């Protein structure tokens, strides 16, 4: 009896699974073609603002695709090892558009790219081709790429090679992944971005005694103690902006300060 039920369930799910797989392959194929032709992909830019002056100091490049949001097509590209190509397209495009805004540009790097032993070499090539001064480029690495196992050590070597090129490195969504305090002190990074989950947990208005507010304060203190830059992400509200600014965050990013937009 149990066997029969199992069979029924399989018979029921199989067409759904096949359909999901078919859709995944169609989407993947479309992404491959657009990447090859350089069509249907573009960069949106979101300002990173000096909180003491209100001035834009940098832009974060965020990739957009005609057929799906980044939350869908970036994991898709990761699953099918297309991220190296997509990431290279983003980097090249960001370098090409550098002259149009005159600011530093932040580019997101996926774990797959960073763990490719030739990654720093490829970055060097793109920078050279596009005559991009390395000092204008900031690479954002997610913390989870740096977990202290074999992969973590590879990632550290990759970061060192990138630093040698003259580019800066920020840890993205800092605090949401895993990195020991000691490792953070050792890593060749220039700054951290406080993940927007933290900013959003502050509440409106923020209560400085609440656990989320204490965590945010501690993250800032840690960054300052290590001589790192700190960007607060996900600032959507004026009271949050004022709170983070008074707390001492040098830099901020979020819908209140500017939404991602085409140049
Ligand atoms: P991220 O690097 O942490 O980028 C910030 C994300 O937060 C962006 O979403 C941005 O639109 C959103 N955001 C900015 N300000 C606010 C705010 O005030 N409130 C809220 N609720 N959200 C805000 P987006 O563009 O959808 O990108 C999502 C993620 O996709 C990025 O997170 C990044 O991890 C990834 N991603 C985007 N472009 C690239 C890329 O070129 N390469 C790689 N590897 N990943 C990328
Ligand atoms: Mg989005
Ligand atoms: Mg980012
Ligand atoms: Mg982030």
Coordinates of N, CA, C and O in Angstrom, one line a residue, residues 71-236:
X71 N 17.5 38.4 -8.0 CA 17.3 37.3 -7.1 C 17.0 36.0 -7.7 O 17.2 34.9 -7.2
X72 N 16.6 36.1 -9.0 CA 16.4 34.8 -9.8 C 17.5 34.5 -10.7 O 18.0 33.3 -10.7
X73 N 18.0 35.5 -11.5 CA 19.0 35.1 -12.5 C 20.4 34.9 -12.0 O 21.3 34.2 -12.6
X74 N 20.8 35.6 -10.8 CA 22.1 35.4 -10.3 C 22.3 33.9 -9.7 O 23.2 33.2 -10.1
X75 N 21.3 33.5 -8.9 CA 21.4 32.1 -8.5 C 21.4 31.1 -9.7 O 22.1 30.1 -9.6
X76 N 20.6 31.4 -10.7 CA 20.5 30.6 -11.9 C 21.9 30.5 -12.5 O 22.4 29.4 -12.9
X77 N 22.6 31.7 -12.7 CA 23.9 31.7 -13.3 C 24.9 30.9 -12.4 O 25.8 30.3 -12.9
X78 N 24.7 31.0 -11.1 CA 25.6 30.3 -10.2 C 25.4 28.8 -10.4 O 26.4 28.0 -10.4
X79 N 24.2 28.3 -10.4 CA 23.9 26.9 -10.5 C 24.5 26.3 -11.8 O 24.9 25.1 -11.8
X80 N 24.6 27.1 -12.8 CA 25.0 26.5 -14.1 C 26.4 27.1 -14.5 O 26.8 27.1 -15.7
X81 N 27.1 27.6 -13.5 CA 28.5 28.0 -13.7 C 28.6 29.1 -14.8 O 29.6 29.1 -15.6
X82 N 27.6 29.9 -14.9 CA 27.7 31.0 -15.9 C 28.2 32.3 -15.2 O 28.4 33.3 -15.9
X83 N 28.4 32.2 -13.9 CA 28.7 33.4 -13.1 C 30.0 34.1 -13.6 O 30.1 35.3 -13.6
X84 N 31.0 33.3 -13.9 CA 32.3 33.9 -14.4 C 32.0 34.8 -15.6 O 32.5 35.9 -15.6
X85 N 31.3 34.3 -16.5 CA 31.0 35.2 -17.7 C 30.1 36.4 -17.4 O 30.4 37.5 -17.8
X86 N 29.1 36.2 -16.6 CA 28.2 37.3 -16.2 C 29.0 38.3 -15.4 O 28.9 39.5 -15.7
X87 N 29.8 37.9 -14.5 CA 30.6 38.8 -13.6 C 31.6 39.6 -14.5 O 31.8 40.7 -14.2
X88 N 32.2 38.9 -15.5 CA 33.1 39.6 -16.3 C 32.4 40.7 -17.2 O 32.9 41.8 -17.4
X89 N 31.2 40.3 -17.6 CA 30.4 41.3 -18.4 C 30.2 42.6 -17.5 O 30.3 43.7 -17.9
X90 N 29.8 42.3 -16.2 CA 29.4 43.4 -15.3 C 30.7 44.3 -15.1 O 30.6 45.5 -15.2
X91 N 31.8 43.7 -14.8 CA 33.1 44.4 -14.6 C 33.4 45.2 -15.8 O 33.8 46.4 -15.7
X92 N 33.4 44.6 -17.0 CA 33.8 45.4 -18.2 C 32.8 46.5 -18.4 O 33.3 47.6 -18.7
X93 N 31.6 46.3 -18.3 CA 30.6 47.4 -18.5 C 30.8 48.5 -17.4 O 30.7 49.7 -17.8
X94 N 31.0 48.1 -16.2 CA 31.2 49.1 -15.1 C 32.5 50.0 -15.5 O 32.5 51.2 -15.3
X95 N 33.5 49.4 -16.0 CA 34.7 50.1 -16.4 C 34.5 51.0 -17.5 O 34.9 52.2 -17.6
X96 N 33.7 50.6 -18.5 CA 33.4 51.4 -19.7 C 32.6 52.6 -19.3 O 32.6 53.6 -20.0
X97 N 31.7 52.5 -18.2 CA 30.8 53.6 -17.9 C 31.5 54.5 -16.8 O 30.8 55.5 -16.4
X98 N 32.7 54.2 -16.4 CA 33.4 55.0 -15.4 C 33.5 56.5 -15.7 O 33.3 57.3 -14.8
X99 N 33.8 56.8 -16.9 CA 34.0 58.2 -17.3 C 32.7 59.0 -17.2 O 32.7 60.2 -17.1
X100 N 31.5 58.3 -17.3 CA 30.3 59.0 -17.3 C 29.8 59.5 -15.9 O 29.0 60.4 -15.8
X101 N 30.5 59.0 -14.8 CA 30.1 59.5 -13.5 C 31.3 60.1 -12.7 O 31.1 60.9 -11.8
X102 N 32.5 59.7 -13.0 CA 33.6 60.2 -12.3 C 33.8 59.8 -10.9 O 34.7 60.3 -10.2
X103 N 33.0 58.8 -10.4 CA 33.1 58.3 -9.0 C 33.8 57.0 -9.0 O 34.1 56.4 -10.0
X104 N 34.1 56.5 -7.8 CA 34.5 55.1 -7.6 C 33.3 54.2 -8.0 O 32.2 54.6 -7.7
X105 N 33.6 53.0 -8.4 CA 32.5 52.1 -8.7 C 32.7 50.8 -7.9 O 33.8 50.2 -7.8
X106 N 31.6 50.3 -7.2 CA 31.6 49.1 -6.5 C 31.0 48.0 -7.4 O 29.9 48.2 -7.9
X107 N 31.7 46.9 -7.5 CA 31.2 45.8 -8.3 C 31.1 44.5 -7.4 O 32.0 44.2 -6.6
X108 N 30.0 43.8 -7.5 CA 29.8 42.6 -6.7 C 30.5 41.4 -7.3 O 30.4 41.2 -8.5
X109 N 31.1 40.6 -6.5 CA 31.8 39.4 -6.9 C 31.2 38.2 -6.3 O 31.0 38.2 -5.1
X110 N 30.8 37.2 -7.1 CA 30.2 36.0 -6.5 C 31.3 35.1 -6.1 O 32.4 35.1 -6.6
X111 N 31.0 34.2 -5.1 CA 31.9 33.2 -4.7 C 32.6 32.4 -5.8 O 33.8 32.2 -5.8
X112 N 31.8 32.0 -6.8 CA 32.3 31.3 -7.9 C 33.5 32.0 -8.6 O 34.4 31.4 -9.1
X113 N 33.3 33.3 -8.8 CA 34.3 34.1 -9.5 C 35.6 34.1 -8.6 O 36.7 33.9 -9.1
X114 N 35.4 34.5 -7.3 CA 36.6 34.7 -6.5 C 37.4 33.4 -6.3 O 38.6 33.4 -6.1
X115 N 36.7 32.2 -6.3 CA 37.4 31.0 -6.1 C 38.0 30.4 -7.3 O 38.7 29.4 -7.3
X116 N 37.8 31.1 -8.5 CA 38.5 30.7 -9.7 C 40.0 31.3 -9.5 O 40.2 32.5 -9.4
X117 N 41.0 30.4 -9.6 CA 42.3 30.8 -9.3 C 42.8 31.8 -10.3 O 43.8 32.5 -10.0
X118 N 42.2 32.0 -11.5 CA 42.6 33.0 -12.5 C 41.9 34.3 -12.3 O 42.1 35.2 -13.2
X119 N 41.1 34.4 -11.3 CA 40.2 35.6 -11.2 C 40.9 36.9 -11.2 O 40.6 37.8 -12.0
X120 N 42.0 37.0 -10.3 CA 42.7 38.3 -10.3 C 43.3 38.7 -11.6 O 43.4 39.8 -12.0
X121 N 43.8 37.6 -12.3 CA 44.4 37.8 -13.6 C 43.4 38.4 -14.6 O 43.7 39.3 -15.4
X122 N 42.2 37.8 -14.5 CA 41.1 38.3 -15.4 C 40.7 39.7 -15.1 O 40.4 40.5 -16.0
X123 N 40.6 40.0 -13.8 CA 40.3 41.4 -13.4 C 41.4 42.4 -14.0 O 41.0 43.4 -14.6
X124 N 42.6 42.0 -13.8 CA 43.7 42.8 -14.4 C 43.6 43.0 -15.9 O 43.8 44.2 -16.3
X125 N 43.2 42.0 -16.6 CA 43.0 42.1 -18.0 C 41.9 43.1 -18.4 O 42.1 43.9 -19.3
X126 N 40.8 42.9 -17.7 CA 39.6 43.8 -18.0 C 40.0 45.3 -17.7 O 39.7 46.2 -18.5
X127 N 40.7 45.5 -16.6 CA 41.0 46.9 -16.2 C 42.0 47.5 -17.2 O 41.8 48.6 -17.6
X128 N 42.9 46.7 -17.7 CA 43.9 47.2 -18.7 C 43.2 47.5 -20.0 O 43.3 48.6 -20.6
X129 N 42.4 46.5 -20.5 CA 41.6 46.7 -21.7 C 40.8 48.0 -21.7 O 40.7 48.7 -22.7
X130 N 40.1 48.3 -20.5 CA 39.2 49.4 -20.4 C 39.9 50.6 -19.9 O 39.3 51.7 -19.7
X131 N 41.2 50.6 -19.8 CA 42.0 51.7 -19.2 C 41.4 52.2 -17.9 O 41.2 53.4 -17.8
X132 N 41.0 51.3 -17.0 CA 40.4 51.6 -15.8 C 41.4 51.7 -14.7 O 42.1 50.8 -14.4
X133 N 41.6 52.9 -14.0 CA 42.5 53.0 -12.9 C 42.1 52.1 -11.8 O 40.9 52.2 -11.3
X134 N 42.9 51.2 -11.3 CA 42.5 50.2 -10.3 C 41.9 50.9 -9.0 O 41.1 50.4 -8.3
X135 N 42.4 52.1 -8.7 CA 42.0 52.8 -7.6 C 40.5 53.3 -7.6 O 40.0 53.7 -6.6
X136 N 39.9 53.2 -8.8 CA 38.5 53.6 -8.9 C 37.6 52.4 -8.7 O 36.4 52.5 -8.7
X137 N 38.2 51.2 -8.6 CA 37.3 50.0 -8.5 C 37.3 49.4 -7.0 O 38.4 49.3 -6.4
X138 N 36.1 49.1 -6.6 CA 36.0 48.5 -5.3 C 35.2 47.2 -5.5 O 34.1 47.2 -6.1
X139 N 35.7 46.1 -5.1 CA 35.1 44.8 -5.2 C 34.3 44.4 -4.0 O 34.9 44.5 -2.9
X140 N 33.1 44.0 -4.1 CA 32.3 43.6 -2.9 C 32.2 42.1 -2.9 O 31.8 41.4 -3.8
X141 N 32.7 41.5 -1.7 CA 32.8 40.1 -1.6 C 31.8 39.7 -0.5 O 31.8 40.4 0.6
X142 N 31.0 38.7 -0.6 CA 30.2 38.3 0.5 C 31.0 37.5 1.5 O 31.9 36.7 1.1
X143 N 30.6 37.7 2.7 CA 31.3 37.1 3.8 C 31.4 35.6 3.8 O 32.4 35.0 4.2
X144 N 30.3 35.0 3.3 CA 30.2 33.5 3.3 C 31.3 32.9 2.4 O 31.6 31.7 2.6
X145 N 31.8 33.7 1.4 CA 32.9 33.2 0.6 C 34.1 32.9 1.4 O 35.0 32.1 1.0
X146 N 34.2 33.5 2.6 CA 35.5 33.6 3.3 C 35.5 32.6 4.5 O 36.4 32.7 5.3
X147 N 34.6 31.7 4.5 CA 34.5 30.8 5.7 C 35.9 30.1 5.8 O 36.5 29.7 4.8
X148 N 36.4 29.9 7.0 CA 37.8 29.5 7.2 C 38.0 28.0 7.0 O 38.4 27.3 7.9
X149 N 37.7 27.5 5.8 CA 38.1 26.1 5.5 C 39.1 26.2 4.3 O 39.7 27.2 4.1
X150 N 39.2 25.1 3.5 CA 40.1 25.2 2.4 C 39.7 26.3 1.4 O 40.5 27.1 1.0
X151 N 38.4 26.4 1.2 CA 37.9 27.5 0.3 C 38.2 28.9 0.9 O 38.6 29.8 0.2
X152 N 38.1 29.0 2.2 CA 38.4 30.3 2.8 C 39.8 30.7 2.6 O 40.1 31.9 2.3
X153 N 40.7 29.7 2.7 CA 42.1 30.1 2.5 C 42.4 30.5 1.0 O 43.1 31.4 0.7
X154 N 41.7 29.7 0.1 CA 41.9 30.1 -1.3 C 41.4 31.5 -1.5 O 42.0 32.3 -2.3
X155 N 40.2 31.9 -0.9 CA 39.7 33.2 -1.1 C 40.6 34.3 -0.5 O 40.8 35.3 -1.1
X156 N 41.3 34.0 0.6 CA 42.3 34.9 1.1 C 43.4 35.2 0.1 O 43.8 36.3 -0.1
X157 N 43.9 34.1 -0.5 CA 44.9 34.3 -1.5 C 44.4 35.2 -2.7 O 45.1 36.0 -3.2
X158 N 43.2 34.9 -3.1 CA 42.6 35.7 -4.2 C 42.5 37.2 -3.8 O 42.8 38.0 -4.6
X159 N 42.1 37.4 -2.6 CA 42.0 38.8 -2.1 C 43.3 39.5 -2.1 O 43.5 40.7 -2.5
X160 N 44.4 38.8 -1.7 CA 45.7 39.3 -1.7 C 46.2 39.7 -3.1 O 46.8 40.8 -3.4
X161 N 45.9 38.8 -4.1 CA 46.2 39.1 -5.5 C 45.5 40.3 -6.0 O 46.1 41.1 -6.7
X162 N 44.2 40.5 -5.6 CA 43.4 41.6 -6.1 C 44.0 42.9 -5.4 O 44.1 43.9 -6.1
X163 N 44.3 42.8 -4.1 CA 44.8 44.0 -3.5 C 46.1 44.5 -4.2 O 46.4 45.7 -4.3
X164 N 46.9 43.5 -4.6 CA 48.2 43.8 -5.3 C 48.0 44.6 -6.6 O 48.8 45.4 -7.0
X165 N 46.8 44.4 -7.2 CA 46.5 45.2 -8.4 C 46.1 46.6 -8.1 O 46.1 47.5 -9.0
X166 N 45.8 46.9 -6.8 CA 45.5 48.3 -6.4 C 44.0 48.5 -6.3 O 43.5 49.7 -6.1
X167 N 43.1 47.5 -6.4 CA 41.7 47.6 -6.2 C 41.4 47.5 -4.7 O 42.2 47.0 -3.9
X168 N 40.2 48.1 -4.3 CA 39.8 48.0 -2.9 C 38.8 46.8 -2.7 O 38.2 46.4 -3.7
X169 N 38.7 46.3 -1.5 CA 37.8 45.2 -1.2 C 36.9 45.6 0.0 O 37.4 46.0 1.0
X170 N 35.6 45.4 -0.2 CA 34.7 45.5 0.9 C 34.0 44.2 1.2 O 33.7 43.4 0.2
X171 N 33.7 43.9 2.4 CA 32.8 42.7 2.7 C 31.4 43.1 2.7 O 31.0 44.0 3.4
X172 N 30.6 42.5 1.8 CA 29.2 42.8 1.6 C 28.3 42.1 2.7 O 28.7 41.0 3.1
X173 N 27.2 42.7 3.0 CA 26.2 42.1 3.9 C 27.0 41.6 5.2 O 26.7 40.5 5.7
X174 N 27.8 42.4 5.7 CA 28.7 42.0 6.8 C 27.8 41.7 8.0 O 26.9 42.5 8.3
X175 N 28.1 40.7 8.7 CA 27.3 40.3 9.9 C 26.3 39.2 9.7 O 25.9 38.6 10.6
X176 N 25.9 39.0 8.4 CA 24.9 38.0 8.2 C 25.5 36.6 7.9 O 24.8 35.6 7.9
X177 N 26.8 36.6 7.6 CA 27.5 35.4 7.3 C 28.3 34.9 8.5 O 27.9 35.2 9.6
X178 N 29.4 34.3 8.2 CA 30.2 33.8 9.3 C 31.6 34.3 9.0 O 32.3 34.0 8.0
X179 N 32.2 35.1 9.9 CA 33.6 35.4 9.8 C 34.0 35.7 11.3 O 33.5 36.5 11.9
X180 N 35.0 35.0 11.7 CA 35.5 35.2 13.1 C 36.2 36.5 13.2 O 36.6 37.1 12.2
X181 N 36.2 37.1 14.3 CA 36.7 38.4 14.5 C 38.2 38.4 14.2 O 38.7 39.4 13.6
X182 N 38.9 37.3 14.5 CA 40.3 37.2 14.2 C 40.6 37.2 12.7 O 41.5 37.9 12.3
X183 N 39.7 36.5 12.0 CA 39.8 36.4 10.6 C 39.6 37.8 9.9 O 40.3 38.2 9.0
X184 N 38.6 38.5 10.4 CA 38.4 39.8 9.9 C 39.6 40.7 10.0 O 40.0 41.4 9.1
X185 N 40.3 40.6 11.1 CA 41.5 41.4 11.4 C 42.6 41.0 10.4 O 43.5 41.8 10.1
X186 N 42.6 39.8 10.0 CA 43.7 39.3 9.1 C 43.4 39.5 7.6 O 44.3 39.6 6.8
X187 N 42.1 39.6 7.3 CA 41.8 39.7 5.9 C 42.2 41.0 5.3 O 42.1 42.1 5.9
X188 N 42.7 40.9 4.0 CA 43.1 42.2 3.4 C 41.9 42.9 2.8 O 41.7 43.0 1.6
X189 N 41.0 43.4 3.7 CA 39.9 44.2 3.2 C 40.0 45.7 3.7 O 40.7 46.0 4.6
X190 N 39.3 46.5 2.9 CA 39.3 48.0 3.2 C 38.1 48.4 4.0 O 38.1 49.5 4.6
X191 N 37.0 47.7 3.9 CA 35.8 48.1 4.6 C 34.7 47.0 4.7 O 34.9 45.9 4.1
X192 N 33.7 47.3 5.4 CA 32.5 46.4 5.5 C 31.3 47.1 5.2 O 31.2 48.4 5.4
X193 N 30.3 46.4 4.7 CA 29.0 46.9 4.5 C 28.0 46.2 5.5 O 27.9 45.0 5.4
X194 N 27.4 47.0 6.4 CA 26.5 46.4 7.3 C 25.2 46.0 6.6 O 24.6 46.9 5.9
X195 N 24.9 44.8 6.6 CA 23.8 44.2 5.8 C 22.5 45.0 6.2 O 22.3 45.4 7.3
X196 N 21.6 45.1 5.1 CA 20.4 45.9 5.4 C 19.4 45.2 6.4 O 18.6 45.9 7.0
X197 N 19.6 43.9 6.6 CA 18.8 43.2 7.6 C 19.0 43.9 9.0 O 18.1 44.0 9.7
X198 N 20.2 44.3 9.2 CA 20.6 44.9 10.5 C 20.0 46.3 10.6 O 19.4 46.6 11.6
X199 N 20.1 47.0 9.6 CA 19.5 48.4 9.5 C 18.0 48.3 9.8 O 17.5 49.1 10.5
X200 N 17.4 47.3 9.1 CA 16.0 47.3 9.2 C 15.4 46.7 10.5 O 14.3 47.0 10.9
X201 N 16.3 46.1 11.2 CA 15.9 45.6 12.6 C 15.9 46.6 13.6 O 15.5 46.4 14.8
X202 N 16.5 47.8 13.3 CA 16.7 48.9 14.3 C 15.3 49.4 14.8 O 15.2 49.8 15.9
X203 N 14.3 49.3 14.0 CA 13.0 49.9 14.4 C 12.9 51.4 14.2 O 14.0 52.0 14.1
X204 N 11.7 51.9 14.1 CA 11.6 53.3 13.9 C 10.7 53.9 15.0 O 9.5 53.6 15.1
X205 N 11.2 54.8 15.8 CA 12.6 55.2 15.9 C 13.4 54.2 16.6 O 12.9 53.4 17.4
X206 N 14.7 54.2 16.3 CA 15.6 53.2 16.9 C 15.7 53.4 18.4 O 15.8 54.5 18.9
X207 N 15.7 52.3 19.2 CA 15.9 52.4 20.6 C 17.4 51.9 20.9 O 17.7 50.8 20.6
X208 N 18.2 52.9 21.3 CA 19.7 52.6 21.4 C 19.9 51.4 22.4 O 21.0 50.8 22.3
X209 N 19.0 51.1 23.3 CA 19.2 50.0 24.2 C 18.8 48.7 23.7 O 19.1 47.6 24.3
X210 N 18.1 48.6 22.5 CA 17.6 47.4 22.0 C 18.8 46.5 21.5 O 19.8 47.1 21.1
X211 N 18.6 45.2 21.6 CA 19.7 44.3 21.1 C 20.1 44.6 19.6 O 21.3 44.7 19.4
X212 N 19.2 44.9 18.7 CA 19.7 45.2 17.3 C 20.6 46.4 17.3 O 21.6 46.5 16.6
X213 N 20.2 47.5 18.0 CA 20.9 48.7 18.0 C 22.3 48.5 18.7 O 23.3 49.1 18.2
X214 N 22.4 47.6 19.7 CA 23.7 47.3 20.3 C 24.6 46.6 19.3 O 25.8 46.8 19.2
X215 N 24.0 45.7 18.5 CA 24.8 44.9 17.5 C 25.3 45.9 16.5 O 26.5 45.8 16.1
X216 N 24.5 46.8 16.0 CA 24.9 47.7 15.0 C 26.0 48.6 15.5 O 27.1 48.8 14.8
X217 N 25.9 49.0 16.7 CA 27.0 49.8 17.4 C 28.3 49.0 17.5 O 29.4 49.6 17.3
X218 N 28.1 47.8 17.8 CA 29.3 46.9 18.0 C 30.0 46.7 16.7 O 31.2 46.6 16.6
X219 N 29.2 46.5 15.6 CA 29.8 46.3 14.3 C 30.6 47.5 13.9 O 31.7 47.4 13.4
X220 N 30.0 48.7 14.1 CA 30.7 49.9 13.8 C 32.0 50.1 14.6 O 33.1 50.4 14.1
X221 N 31.9 49.8 15.9 CA 33.1 49.9 16.8 C 34.2 48.9 16.3 O 35.4 49.3 16.3
X222 N 33.8 47.7 15.9 CA 34.7 46.7 15.4 C 35.4 47.2 14.1 O 36.7 47.2 14.0
X223 N 34.7 47.8 13.2 CA 35.2 48.3 12.0 C 36.2 49.4 12.3 O 37.3 49.5 11.8
X224 N 35.8 50.3 13.2 CA 36.7 51.4 13.6 C 38.0 50.9 14.2 O 39.1 51.4 13.9
X225 N 37.8 49.9 15.1 CA 39.0 49.4 15.8 C 40.0 48.8 14.8 O 41.2 48.8 15.1
X226 N 39.5 48.3 13.7 CA 40.4 47.6 12.7 C 40.8 48.6 11.7 O 41.4 48.2 10.7
X227 N 40.4 49.9 11.8 CA 40.7 50.9 10.8 C 40.0 50.7 9.5 O 40.6 51.0 8.4
X228 N 38.8 50.1 9.5 CA 38.1 49.8 8.3 C 37.0 50.8 8.0 O 36.5 51.4 8.9
X229 N 36.7 51.0 6.7 CA 35.6 51.9 6.3 C 34.3 51.1 6.7 O 34.3 49.9 6.8
X230 N 33.2 51.8 6.8 CA 31.9 51.1 7.1 C 30.8 51.8 6.4 O 30.6 53.0 6.4
X231 N 30.0 51.0 5.7 CA 28.8 51.5 4.9 C 27.6 50.9 5.6 O 27.5 49.6 5.7
X232 N 26.6 51.7 6.0 CA 25.3 51.1 6.4 C 24.4 51.0 5.2 O 24.1 52.0 4.6
X233 N 24.0 49.8 5.0 CA 23.1 49.6 3.8 C 21.6 49.6 4.2 O 21.3 49.5 5.4
X234 N 20.7 49.8 3.3 CA 19.3 49.7 3.5 C 18.7 50.8 4.3 O 17.7 50.6 5.0
X235 N 19.2 52.0 4.1 CA 18.7 53.2 4.8 C 17.4 53.7 4.0 O 17.6 54.2 2.9
X236 N 16.3 53.5 4.6 CA 15.0 53.9 4.0 C 14.3 55.0 4.7 O 13.3 55.5 4.2

